[in-house]
Amino acid sequence: MSAEPPASRPAAPPQPAKAAAAAAAAGKTVKAPDAGRRSERSRRAILDAALALLGEAGYNKLTIEAAAARAGVGKQTIYRWWPSKAAVLLDASLALAGEPDAEGGWAGLPDTGDLAADLKLVLRARVNEFNDERYEAPARALTAVGATDPEVGARFTERLLEPQFALYEDRLRAAREAGQLTPDTDLRLTVEMLLGPLTYRWLLRTGPLTHAFTDALVDAVLGGVAGGTTTGVGKVTA
């Protein structure tokens, strides 16, 4: 009896280098894996996970390990990009708000020629944001951490607050140049007069945060910086 030929073995899967060589020999272009795209997906997943966990459990129970598990990455991946959970939360908040210098990021305040109406529109939107739980939880957490951690507080101010203040100052500067505000109006002080009471009421819950409140706030502040009257802070007429 003749011996049966040995059974044929299944072909081994092509190795990456061999597959690339074969593709090159066939005149095909082989695209290398896009590490940047993978990194951005991982980064986005981490930030989303941090925001979700913050809403579910609060800041004190938010951990790097939990965020890594939720995002499907190793915790060393997070530590490679951020030194602490506060730093993760800051970037998550920036991603939620939109980076000010990114395409499609923050635009300037509206300028219809009616300063009071423009400010009321913007502060009403801020009320809506403060009352939105997606924004409220990270904003409260960052405010609390920033009050006790000077480094986090400085980064929070530099990256999130100062760019927003600059937009308000730009709008007020235009109004001052148009004669709607007195020439000696302190722009930064006026911005803080507008945003301070709003933030105080939101943070300490001293009263309802409503559009009516911010409308009255705008009227009160502009009445002071416009020389004791709101005349001249409305639409400029030819």
XYZ file of C-alpha atoms in Angstrom:
238
model
C 0.000 0.000 0.000
C 1.274 3.367 -0.891
C 1.453 5.912 1.901
C -1.132 8.646 1.800
C 0.243 12.104 1.079
C 0.408 14.313 4.177
C -2.641 16.449 4.748
C -2.190 19.956 3.470
C -1.924 22.629 6.136
C -4.114 25.737 5.967
C -2.243 28.708 4.682
C -0.928 30.932 7.451
C -2.348 34.409 7.527
C -0.054 36.866 5.780
C 2.261 38.805 8.070
C 1.954 42.612 7.888
C 5.395 43.062 6.378
C 4.810 40.299 3.813
C 1.369 41.639 2.995
C 2.803 45.109 2.469
C 5.548 43.732 0.256
C 3.058 41.731 -1.773
C 0.815 44.755 -2.171
C 3.759 46.896 -3.213
C 4.791 44.283 -5.770
C 1.271 44.380 -7.153
C 1.442 48.169 -7.453
C -1.013 48.817 -4.648
C -0.642 51.587 -2.076
C -0.670 50.443 1.517
C -1.874 52.987 4.062
C -0.170 52.920 7.425
C -2.468 52.949 10.464
C -3.392 56.503 11.384
C -2.003 56.802 14.907
C -3.203 60.388 15.211
C -6.780 59.415 14.454
C -6.638 56.563 16.956
C -5.210 58.907 19.582
C -7.954 61.471 18.979
C -10.631 58.766 19.271
C -9.122 57.603 22.554
C -8.854 61.168 23.823
C -12.481 61.890 22.932
C -13.588 58.648 24.600
C -11.736 59.572 27.801
C -13.260 63.051 27.947
C -16.752 61.693 27.293
C -16.230 59.035 29.967
C -15.091 61.621 32.509
C -18.171 63.789 31.897
C -20.508 60.806 32.079
C -18.997 59.527 35.336
C -19.030 63.009 36.825
C -22.753 63.256 36.179
C -23.382 59.781 37.601
C -21.209 59.779 40.702
C -19.903 63.304 41.303
C -16.360 64.636 41.314
C -15.198 62.982 44.541
C -15.986 59.512 43.218
C -14.587 60.158 39.755
C -11.323 58.219 39.368
C -8.775 57.793 36.615
C -9.299 54.026 36.790
C -13.064 54.380 36.278
C -12.601 56.797 33.384
C -10.088 54.447 31.742
C -12.411 51.478 32.099
C -15.379 53.421 30.705
C -13.298 54.701 27.773
C -11.772 51.286 27.032
C -8.169 52.410 27.516
C -5.439 51.755 30.041
C -5.043 54.235 32.874
C -1.458 54.859 31.757
C -2.915 56.266 28.541
C -4.713 58.885 30.598
C -1.665 59.675 32.722
C 0.376 60.092 29.564
C -1.869 63.018 28.567
C -3.110 64.427 31.881
C -1.519 64.641 35.331
C -4.771 64.425 37.303
C -8.513 63.963 37.066
C -8.933 67.732 37.433
C -6.858 68.226 34.274
C -9.021 65.661 32.456
C -12.148 67.475 33.586
C -10.789 70.840 32.438
C -10.164 69.517 28.934
C -13.557 67.807 28.958
C -15.193 71.127 29.818
C -13.276 72.870 27.037
C -14.365 70.193 24.584
C -17.954 70.665 25.744
C -17.784 74.431 25.308
C -15.661 74.296 22.154
C -12.056 75.453 22.053
C -11.972 79.243 21.538
C -9.244 79.057 18.893
C -10.537 75.993 17.064
C -12.464 76.046 13.819
C -16.090 76.555 14.703
C -15.068 77.652 18.215
C -16.232 80.686 20.115
C -17.364 83.603 18.034
C -17.575 87.179 19.198
C -20.656 88.528 20.917
C -23.407 89.759 18.580
C -23.182 93.387 17.553
C -26.527 94.629 16.281
C -25.858 98.158 17.429
C -28.123 97.601 20.460
C -25.753 96.840 23.334
C -28.433 96.076 25.902
C -30.234 93.653 23.604
C -26.973 91.945 22.634
C -25.897 91.458 26.245
C -29.324 90.213 27.269
C -29.239 87.658 24.469
C -25.819 86.366 25.529
C -26.596 86.264 29.252
C -29.863 84.468 28.594
C -27.846 81.817 26.758
C -25.517 81.623 29.751
C -28.508 81.075 32.037
C -29.611 78.224 29.788
C -26.110 76.736 29.976
C -25.915 77.020 33.767
C -29.305 75.307 34.011
C -28.211 72.475 31.695
C -26.972 69.505 33.751
C -24.386 68.625 31.070
C -22.608 71.897 31.771
C -23.534 72.402 35.402
C -21.760 69.367 36.888
C -18.316 69.984 35.334
C -18.568 73.742 35.901
C -19.356 73.305 39.593
C -16.608 70.712 40.017
C -13.985 72.896 38.345
C -15.054 75.916 40.361
C -14.712 73.968 43.608
C -11.357 72.429 42.703
C -10.017 75.722 41.404
C -10.867 77.394 44.711
C -8.602 75.011 46.634
C -5.957 74.144 44.031
C -4.175 77.289 42.771
C -2.646 75.480 39.784
C -5.969 74.132 38.563
C -7.596 77.493 39.256
C -4.978 79.308 37.179
C -5.408 76.920 34.239
C -9.197 77.155 34.510
C -9.004 80.951 34.387
C -6.441 81.056 31.583
C -8.030 78.503 29.284
C -11.747 78.919 29.906
C -12.569 82.184 31.635
C -10.153 84.693 30.126
C -11.093 83.909 26.491
C -14.752 84.431 27.414
C -14.013 87.692 29.236
C -12.139 88.925 26.163
C -15.251 88.479 24.004
C -17.317 90.610 26.381
C -14.587 93.253 26.525
C -14.445 93.413 22.722
C -18.190 94.054 22.529
C -18.079 96.697 25.251
C -15.091 98.358 23.578
C -17.070 98.680 20.354
C -19.928 100.244 22.311
C -17.571 102.673 24.012
C -16.098 103.695 20.681
C -19.641 104.229 19.373
C -20.359 106.598 22.252
C -22.770 104.225 23.991
C -20.591 104.060 27.119
C -18.681 106.822 28.857
C -15.090 107.218 27.618
C -13.627 106.234 30.986
C -15.642 103.000 31.280
C -13.505 100.231 32.797
C -14.221 97.320 30.449
C -12.966 94.512 32.676
C -14.838 95.861 35.689
C -18.025 96.100 33.622
C -17.646 92.486 32.471
C -17.259 91.328 36.064
C -20.252 93.439 37.106
C -22.297 91.568 34.504
C -21.002 88.052 35.162
C -20.272 88.250 38.887
C -23.862 88.412 40.204
C -24.957 85.771 37.693
C -22.203 83.370 38.763
C -22.825 84.110 42.452
C -26.529 83.302 42.181
C -25.800 80.119 40.244
C -22.998 78.915 42.515
C -24.674 79.615 45.861
C -28.265 79.147 44.666
C -29.344 82.409 46.287
C -32.298 82.764 43.932
C -33.799 81.454 40.701
C -31.560 81.755 37.669
C -33.859 83.223 35.044
C -33.856 85.372 31.941
C -35.707 88.057 33.893
C -32.842 88.203 36.376
C -30.162 88.691 33.720
C -32.288 91.223 31.816
C -32.578 93.296 35.008
C -28.851 92.839 35.631
C -27.951 94.208 32.198
C -30.214 97.222 32.693
C -28.715 97.946 36.123
C -25.103 97.643 35.000
C -25.516 99.636 31.805
C -27.468 102.267 33.673
C -24.405 102.800 35.836
C -21.640 102.702 33.235
C -23.626 104.828 30.782
C -23.718 107.747 33.201
C -26.720 106.795 35.303
C -29.119 106.172 32.422
C -29.679 103.507 29.801
C -30.138 106.192 27.187
C -27.471 105.790 24.581
C -26.881 102.082 25.135
C -29.535 101.053 22.683
C -29.322 100.985 18.919
C -27.268 103.723 17.333
C -29.323 105.765 14.897
C -27.920 107.675 11.966
